């Protein structure tokens, strides 16, 4: 019993020492066994508590990881939805620009061809006055890029762009517009206003 004070042995010892004739040594053995049994129980209880704590910590970590994964998934879904909405808006805006350009392109192309024949530069204001297209005054930079790209769609490769006549007659914004149009058409953009002037002279010849 001193080596392995199991509950059953302790019970037997307790019954034994109830005998009035039990010796003091037997009482001490029982007391020591009881103390060891309590220590064993405390150790087992502590071990169980540690196991429960480890399980709780693992479960809490798993829940936290699950929450983080769900948050990441929701964030990624929101970002994907926002990208899709932004792309939809962009496509809608681009489609509106294209439709607007398609309506204006024939008249603007005709005005630029006329300026080429007359060997002169022109301006947006002049084209508006001569064509009666009041919408031209409401075009922003991207609208004008889309319009001139469409206007130049029938320009023979190697020939200068007719829209150079607009840039030569304009300011820094007109030069930037001409560069953007050249870029959209996969052409080398003019380096400065002198290069635009040269293009406009070639286009007006």
PDB file of C-alpha atoms in Angstrom:
ATOM      1  CA  UNK A   1       0.000   0.000   0.000  1.00  0.00           C
ATOM      2  CA  UNK A   2       2.914   2.326   0.663  1.00  0.00           C
ATOM      3  CA  UNK A   3       4.152   1.829  -2.899  1.00  0.00           C
ATOM      4  CA  UNK A   4       0.769   2.165  -4.710  1.00  0.00           C
ATOM      5  CA  UNK A   5      -1.889   3.643  -2.377  1.00  0.00           C
ATOM      6  CA  UNK A   6      -4.864   2.902  -4.576  1.00  0.00           C
ATOM      7  CA  UNK A   7      -8.324   3.937  -3.329  1.00  0.00           C
ATOM      8  CA  UNK A   8      -9.268   0.301  -2.718  1.00  0.00           C
ATOM      9  CA  UNK A   9      -6.172  -0.382  -0.611  1.00  0.00           C
ATOM     10  CA  UNK A  10      -6.714   2.853   1.275  1.00  0.00           C
ATOM     11  CA  UNK A  11     -10.292   1.758   2.034  1.00  0.00           C
ATOM     12  CA  UNK A  12      -9.048  -1.573   3.348  1.00  0.00           C
ATOM     13  CA  UNK A  13      -6.444   0.160   5.500  1.00  0.00           C
ATOM     14  CA  UNK A  14      -9.016   2.574   6.881  1.00  0.00           C
ATOM     15  CA  UNK A  15     -11.218  -0.356   7.908  1.00  0.00           C
ATOM     16  CA  UNK A  16      -8.221  -2.031   9.452  1.00  0.00           C
ATOM     17  CA  UNK A  17      -7.278   0.886  11.701  1.00  0.00           C
ATOM     18  CA  UNK A  18     -10.823   1.164  13.024  1.00  0.00           C
ATOM     19  CA  UNK A  19      -9.861  -1.804  15.119  1.00  0.00           C
ATOM     20  CA  UNK A  20      -9.191  -0.414  18.646  1.00  0.00           C
ATOM     21  CA  UNK A  21      -6.205  -2.694  18.876  1.00  0.00           C
ATOM     22  CA  UNK A  22      -4.570  -1.214  15.757  1.00  0.00           C
ATOM     23  CA  UNK A  23      -0.974  -0.144  16.360  1.00  0.00           C
ATOM     24  CA  UNK A  24       0.258   3.445  15.959  1.00  0.00           C
ATOM     25  CA  UNK A  25       2.476   2.321  13.114  1.00  0.00           C
ATOM     26  CA  UNK A  26      -0.583   1.195  11.210  1.00  0.00           C
ATOM     27  CA  UNK A  27      -2.201   4.600  11.781  1.00  0.00           C
ATOM     28  CA  UNK A  28       0.915   6.296  10.396  1.00  0.00           C
ATOM     29  CA  UNK A  29       0.894   4.040   7.350  1.00  0.00           C
ATOM     30  CA  UNK A  30      -2.732   4.893   6.666  1.00  0.00           C
ATOM     31  CA  UNK A  31      -2.092   8.609   7.149  1.00  0.00           C
ATOM     32  CA  UNK A  32       0.871   8.506   4.795  1.00  0.00           C
ATOM     33  CA  UNK A  33      -1.159   6.551   2.235  1.00  0.00           C
ATOM     34  CA  UNK A  34      -3.984   9.052   2.533  1.00  0.00           C
ATOM     35  CA  UNK A  35      -1.567  11.932   1.976  1.00  0.00           C
ATOM     36  CA  UNK A  36      -0.062  10.221  -1.060  1.00  0.00           C
ATOM     37  CA  UNK A  37      -3.522   9.489  -2.406  1.00  0.00           C
ATOM     38  CA  UNK A  38      -4.443  13.158  -2.055  1.00  0.00           C
ATOM     39  CA  UNK A  39      -1.227  14.167  -3.830  1.00  0.00           C
ATOM     40  CA  UNK A  40      -1.924  11.714  -6.621  1.00  0.00           C
ATOM     41  CA  UNK A  41      -5.474  13.030  -6.933  1.00  0.00           C
ATOM     42  CA  UNK A  42      -4.220  16.610  -6.980  1.00  0.00           C
ATOM     43  CA  UNK A  43      -1.638  15.727  -9.617  1.00  0.00           C
ATOM     44  CA  UNK A  44      -4.243  13.966 -11.719  1.00  0.00           C
ATOM     45  CA  UNK A  45      -6.652  16.894 -11.289  1.00  0.00           C
ATOM     46  CA  UNK A  46      -3.893  19.341 -12.251  1.00  0.00           C
ATOM     47  CA  UNK A  47      -3.031  17.211 -15.291  1.00  0.00           C
ATOM     48  CA  UNK A  48      -6.678  17.170 -16.334  1.00  0.00           C
ATOM     49  CA  UNK A  49      -6.864  20.941 -15.900  1.00  0.00           C
ATOM     50  CA  UNK A  50      -3.759  21.379 -18.029  1.00  0.00           C
ATOM     51  CA  UNK A  51      -5.219  19.134 -20.701  1.00  0.00           C
ATOM     52  CA  UNK A  52      -8.471  21.079 -20.625  1.00  0.00           C
ATOM     53  CA  UNK A  53      -6.539  24.358 -20.789  1.00  0.00           C
ATOM     54  CA  UNK A  54      -4.507  23.087 -23.748  1.00  0.00           C
ATOM     55  CA  UNK A  55      -7.715  21.956 -25.491  1.00  0.00           C
ATOM     56  CA  UNK A  56      -9.408  25.291 -24.775  1.00  0.00           C
ATOM     57  CA  UNK A  57      -6.403  27.175 -26.099  1.00  0.00           C
ATOM     58  CA  UNK A  58      -6.308  24.997 -29.236  1.00  0.00           C
ATOM     59  CA  UNK A  59     -10.048  25.425 -29.764  1.00  0.00           C
ATOM     60  CA  UNK A  60      -9.820  29.187 -29.237  1.00  0.00           C
ATOM     61  CA  UNK A  61      -6.877  29.383 -31.651  1.00  0.00           C
ATOM     62  CA  UNK A  62      -8.828  27.356 -34.194  1.00  0.00           C
ATOM     63  CA  UNK A  63     -11.872  29.629 -33.776  1.00  0.00           C
ATOM     64  CA  UNK A  64      -9.656  32.708 -34.136  1.00  0.00           C
ATOM     65  CA  UNK A  65      -8.043  31.297 -37.276  1.00  0.00           C
ATOM     66  CA  UNK A  66     -11.493  30.441 -38.630  1.00  0.00           C
ATOM     67  CA  UNK A  67     -12.700  34.000 -37.937  1.00  0.00           C
ATOM     68  CA  UNK A  68      -9.607  35.469 -39.586  1.00  0.00           C
ATOM     69  CA  UNK A  69     -10.079  33.215 -42.623  1.00  0.00           C
ATOM     70  CA  UNK A  70     -13.735  34.248 -42.841  1.00  0.00           C
ATOM     71  CA  UNK A  71     -12.786  37.922 -42.529  1.00  0.00           C
ATOM     72  CA  UNK A  72     -10.164  37.541 -45.265  1.00  0.00           C
ATOM     73  CA  UNK A  73     -12.676  35.758 -47.459  1.00  0.00           C
ATOM     74  CA  UNK A  74     -15.270  38.493 -46.882  1.00  0.00           C
ATOM     75  CA  UNK A  75     -12.670  41.206 -47.556  1.00  0.00           C
ATOM     76  CA  UNK A  76     -11.521  39.479 -50.748  1.00  0.00           C
ATOM     77  CA  UNK A  77     -15.133  39.058 -51.830  1.00  0.00           C
ATOM     78  CA  UNK A  78     -15.825  42.751 -51.169  1.00  0.00           C
ATOM     79  CA  UNK A  79     -12.700  43.749 -53.111  1.00  0.00           C
ATOM     80  CA  UNK A  80     -13.674  41.486 -56.010  1.00  0.00           C
ATOM     81  CA  UNK A  81     -17.191  42.918 -56.039  1.00  0.00           C
ATOM     82  CA  UNK A  82     -15.827  46.472 -55.910  1.00  0.00           C
ATOM     83  CA  UNK A  83     -13.410  45.715 -58.765  1.00  0.00           C
ATOM     84  CA  UNK A  84     -16.261  44.255 -60.776  1.00  0.00           C
ATOM     85  CA  UNK A  85     -18.422  47.328 -60.099  1.00  0.00           C
ATOM     86  CA  UNK A  86     -15.528  49.628 -61.021  1.00  0.00           C
ATOM     87  CA  UNK A  87     -14.889  47.673 -64.229  1.00  0.00           C
ATOM     88  CA  UNK A  88     -18.581  47.796 -65.052  1.00  0.00           C
ATOM     89  CA  UNK A  89     -18.631  51.561 -64.498  1.00  0.00           C
ATOM     90  CA  UNK A  90     -15.479  51.941 -66.590  1.00  0.00           C
ATOM     91  CA  UNK A  91     -16.945  49.878 -69.420  1.00  0.00           C
ATOM     92  CA  UNK A  92     -20.130  51.913 -69.249  1.00  0.00           C
ATOM     93  CA  UNK A  93     -18.233  55.209 -69.367  1.00  0.00           C
ATOM     94  CA  UNK A  94     -16.044  53.953 -72.215  1.00  0.00           C
ATOM     95  CA  UNK A  95     -19.078  52.754 -74.157  1.00  0.00           C
ATOM     96  CA  UNK A  96     -20.704  56.162 -73.709  1.00  0.00           C
ATOM     97  CA  UNK A  97     -17.527  57.841 -74.988  1.00  0.00           C
ATOM     98  CA  UNK A  98     -17.410  55.550 -78.019  1.00  0.00           C
ATOM     99  CA  UNK A  99     -21.050  56.172 -78.862  1.00  0.00           C
ATOM    100  CA  UNK A 100     -20.551  59.922 -78.514  1.00  0.00           C
ATOM    101  CA  UNK A 101     -17.425  59.776 -80.702  1.00  0.00           C
ATOM    102  CA  UNK A 102     -19.222  57.763 -83.369  1.00  0.00           C
ATOM    103  CA  UNK A 103     -21.839  60.491 -83.698  1.00  0.00           C
ATOM    104  CA  UNK A 104     -19.295  63.321 -83.917  1.00  0.00           C
ATOM    105  CA  UNK A 105     -16.492  61.660 -85.892  1.00  0.00           C
ATOM    106  CA  UNK A 106     -17.828  62.137 -89.467  1.00  0.00           C
ATOM    107  CA  UNK A 107     -18.221  65.910 -89.103  1.00  0.00           C
ATOM    108  CA  UNK A 108     -14.879  66.371 -87.290  1.00  0.00           C
ATOM    109  CA  UNK A 109     -13.096  64.189 -89.865  1.00  0.00           C
ATOM    110  CA  UNK A 110     -14.612  66.282 -92.644  1.00  0.00           C
ATOM    111  CA  UNK A 111     -13.526  69.527 -90.982  1.00  0.00           C
ATOM    112  CA  UNK A 112      -9.954  68.267 -90.553  1.00  0.00           C
ATOM    113  CA  UNK A 113      -9.793  67.041 -94.148  1.00  0.00           C
ATOM    114  CA  UNK A 114     -10.968  70.485 -95.278  1.00  0.00           C
ATOM    115  CA  UNK A 115      -8.215  72.107 -93.184  1.00  0.00           C
ATOM    116  CA  UNK A 116      -5.670  69.763 -94.813  1.00  0.00           C
ATOM    117  CA  UNK A 117      -6.868  70.744 -98.287  1.00  0.00           C
ATOM    118  CA  UNK A 118      -6.665  74.423 -97.354  1.00  0.00           C
ATOM    119  CA  UNK A 119      -3.199  73.870 -95.832  1.00  0.00           C
ATOM    120  CA  UNK A 120      -4.010  75.526 -92.525  1.00  0.00           C
ATOM    121  CA  UNK A 121      -4.396  74.673 -88.853  1.00  0.00           C
ATOM    122  CA  UNK A 122      -7.718  74.706 -87.064  1.00  0.00           C
ATOM    123  CA  UNK A 123      -9.197  74.697 -83.565  1.00  0.00           C
ATOM    124  CA  UNK A 124     -11.989  72.977 -81.708  1.00  0.00           C
ATOM    125  CA  UNK A 125     -13.899  76.264 -81.573  1.00  0.00           C
ATOM    126  CA  UNK A 126     -13.610  76.731 -85.324  1.00  0.00           C
ATOM    127  CA  UNK A 127     -14.775  73.164 -85.998  1.00  0.00           C
ATOM    128  CA  UNK A 128     -17.705  73.712 -83.637  1.00  0.00           C
ATOM    129  CA  UNK A 129     -18.712  76.927 -85.387  1.00  0.00           C
ATOM    130  CA  UNK A 130     -18.453  75.435 -88.872  1.00  0.00           C
ATOM    131  CA  UNK A 131     -20.173  72.127 -88.076  1.00  0.00           C
ATOM    132  CA  UNK A 132     -22.716  73.393 -85.570  1.00  0.00           C
ATOM    133  CA  UNK A 133     -21.695  70.608 -83.157  1.00  0.00           C
ATOM    134  CA  UNK A 134     -22.200  72.383 -79.840  1.00  0.00           C
ATOM    135  CA  UNK A 135     -21.385  69.099 -78.043  1.00  0.00           C
ATOM    136  CA  UNK A 136     -17.703  69.690 -78.886  1.00  0.00           C
ATOM    137  CA  UNK A 137     -17.473  72.371 -76.195  1.00  0.00           C
ATOM    138  CA  UNK A 138     -18.566  69.830 -73.576  1.00  0.00           C
ATOM    139  CA  UNK A 139     -15.971  67.177 -74.411  1.00  0.00           C
ATOM    140  CA  UNK A 140     -13.316  66.400 -71.807  1.00  0.00           C
ATOM    141  CA  UNK A 141      -9.791  65.195 -72.602  1.00  0.00           C
ATOM    142  CA  UNK A 142     -10.700  61.491 -72.786  1.00  0.00           C
ATOM    143  CA  UNK A 143     -13.727  62.269 -74.970  1.00  0.00           C
ATOM    144  CA  UNK A 144     -11.459  64.093 -77.415  1.00  0.00           C
ATOM    145  CA  UNK A 145      -8.924  61.248 -77.421  1.00  0.00           C
ATOM    146  CA  UNK A 146     -11.660  58.731 -78.245  1.00  0.00           C
ATOM    147  CA  UNK A 147     -13.078  61.008 -80.924  1.00  0.00           C
ATOM    148  CA  UNK A 148      -9.744  61.683 -82.661  1.00  0.00           C
ATOM    149  CA  UNK A 149      -8.739  58.010 -82.530  1.00  0.00           C
ATOM    150  CA  UNK A 150     -11.948  57.250 -84.407  1.00  0.00           C
ATOM    151  CA  UNK A 151     -11.375  60.185 -86.791  1.00  0.00           C
ATOM    152  CA  UNK A 152      -7.879  58.877 -87.622  1.00  0.00           C
ATOM    153  CA  UNK A 153      -9.099  55.314 -88.201  1.00  0.00           C
ATOM    154  CA  UNK A 154      -8.991  55.845 -91.978  1.00  0.00           C
ATOM    155  CA  UNK A 155      -5.619  57.631 -92.030  1.00  0.00           C
ATOM    156  CA  UNK A 156      -3.149  55.704 -94.171  1.00  0.00           C
ATOM    157  CA  UNK A 157      -0.179  54.275 -92.245  1.00  0.00           C
ATOM    158  CA  UNK A 158       2.864  56.499 -92.675  1.00  0.00           C
ATOM    159  CA  UNK A 159       0.794  59.625 -93.270  1.00  0.00           C
ATOM    160  CA  UNK A 160       0.802  62.365 -90.613  1.00  0.00           C
ATOM    161  CA  UNK A 161      -2.251  62.552 -88.396  1.00  0.00           C
ATOM    162  CA  UNK A 162      -4.822  65.147 -89.390  1.00  0.00           C
ATOM    163  CA  UNK A 163      -5.324  65.905 -85.702  1.00  0.00           C
ATOM    164  CA  UNK A 164      -1.802  67.419 -85.690  1.00  0.00           C
ATOM    165  CA  UNK A 165      -3.473  70.471 -87.216  1.00  0.00           C
ATOM    166  CA  UNK A 166      -5.415  70.907 -83.981  1.00  0.00           C
ATOM    167  CA  UNK A 167      -2.318  70.491 -81.815  1.00  0.00           C
ATOM    168  CA  UNK A 168      -0.323  72.987 -83.887  1.00  0.00           C
ATOM    169  CA  UNK A 169      -3.007  75.592 -83.388  1.00  0.00           C
ATOM    170  CA  UNK A 170      -3.516  74.879 -79.696  1.00  0.00           C
ATOM    171  CA  UNK A 171      -1.706  75.035 -76.365  1.00  0.00           C
ATOM    172  CA  UNK A 172      -0.048  72.543 -74.030  1.00  0.00           C
ATOM    173  CA  UNK A 173      -3.326  70.697 -73.570  1.00  0.00           C
ATOM    174  CA  UNK A 174      -3.632  70.292 -77.347  1.00  0.00           C
ATOM    175  CA  UNK A 175      -0.090  68.883 -77.497  1.00  0.00           C
ATOM    176  CA  UNK A 176      -0.896  66.401 -74.710  1.00  0.00           C
ATOM    177  CA  UNK A 177      -4.050  65.407 -76.576  1.00  0.00           C
ATOM    178  CA  UNK A 178      -2.051  64.757 -79.742  1.00  0.00           C
ATOM    179  CA  UNK A 179       0.465  62.657 -77.812  1.00  0.00           C
ATOM    180  CA  UNK A 180      -2.304  60.560 -76.249  1.00  0.00           C
ATOM    181  CA  UNK A 181      -3.942  60.007 -79.620  1.00  0.00           C
ATOM    182  CA  UNK A 182      -0.587  58.961 -81.108  1.00  0.00           C
ATOM    183  CA  UNK A 183      -0.061  56.552 -78.216  1.00  0.00           C
ATOM    184  CA  UNK A 184      -3.513  55.000 -78.701  1.00  0.00           C
ATOM    185  CA  UNK A 185      -2.701  54.498 -82.388  1.00  0.00           C
ATOM    186  CA  UNK A 186       0.659  52.894 -81.492  1.00  0.00           C
ATOM    187  CA  UNK A 187       2.562  55.753 -83.112  1.00  0.00           C
ATOM    188  CA  UNK A 188       5.604  57.573 -81.793  1.00  0.00           C
ATOM    189  CA  UNK A 189       4.266  60.677 -80.036  1.00  0.00           C
ATOM    190  CA  UNK A 190       5.809  64.037 -80.920  1.00  0.00           C
ATOM    191  CA  UNK A 191       8.562  65.114 -78.556  1.00  0.00           C
ATOM    192  CA  UNK A 192       7.581  68.787 -78.461  1.00  0.00           C
ATOM    193  CA  UNK A 193       5.573  71.499 -80.200  1.00  0.00           C
ATOM    194  CA  UNK A 194       8.165  71.815 -82.986  1.00  0.00           C
ATOM    195  CA  UNK A 195       7.632  68.165 -83.896  1.00  0.00           C
ATOM    196  CA  UNK A 196       3.882  68.791 -83.975  1.00  0.00           C
ATOM    197  CA  UNK A 197       4.385  71.814 -86.220  1.00  0.00           C
ATOM    198  CA  UNK A 198       6.410  69.648 -88.573  1.00  0.00           C
ATOM    199  CA  UNK A 199       3.664  67.014 -88.615  1.00  0.00           C
ATOM    200  CA  UNK A 200       1.003  69.648 -89.265  1.00  0.00           C
ATOM    201  CA  UNK A 201       3.018  71.102 -92.185  1.00  0.00           C
ATOM    202  CA  UNK A 202       3.390  67.626 -93.676  1.00  0.00           C
ATOM    203  CA  UNK A 203      -0.316  66.966 -93.120  1.00  0.00           C
ATOM    204  CA  UNK A 204      -1.292  70.246 -94.752  1.00  0.00           C
ATOM    205  CA  UNK A 205       0.858  69.646 -97.792  1.00  0.00           C
TER     206      UNK A 205
END
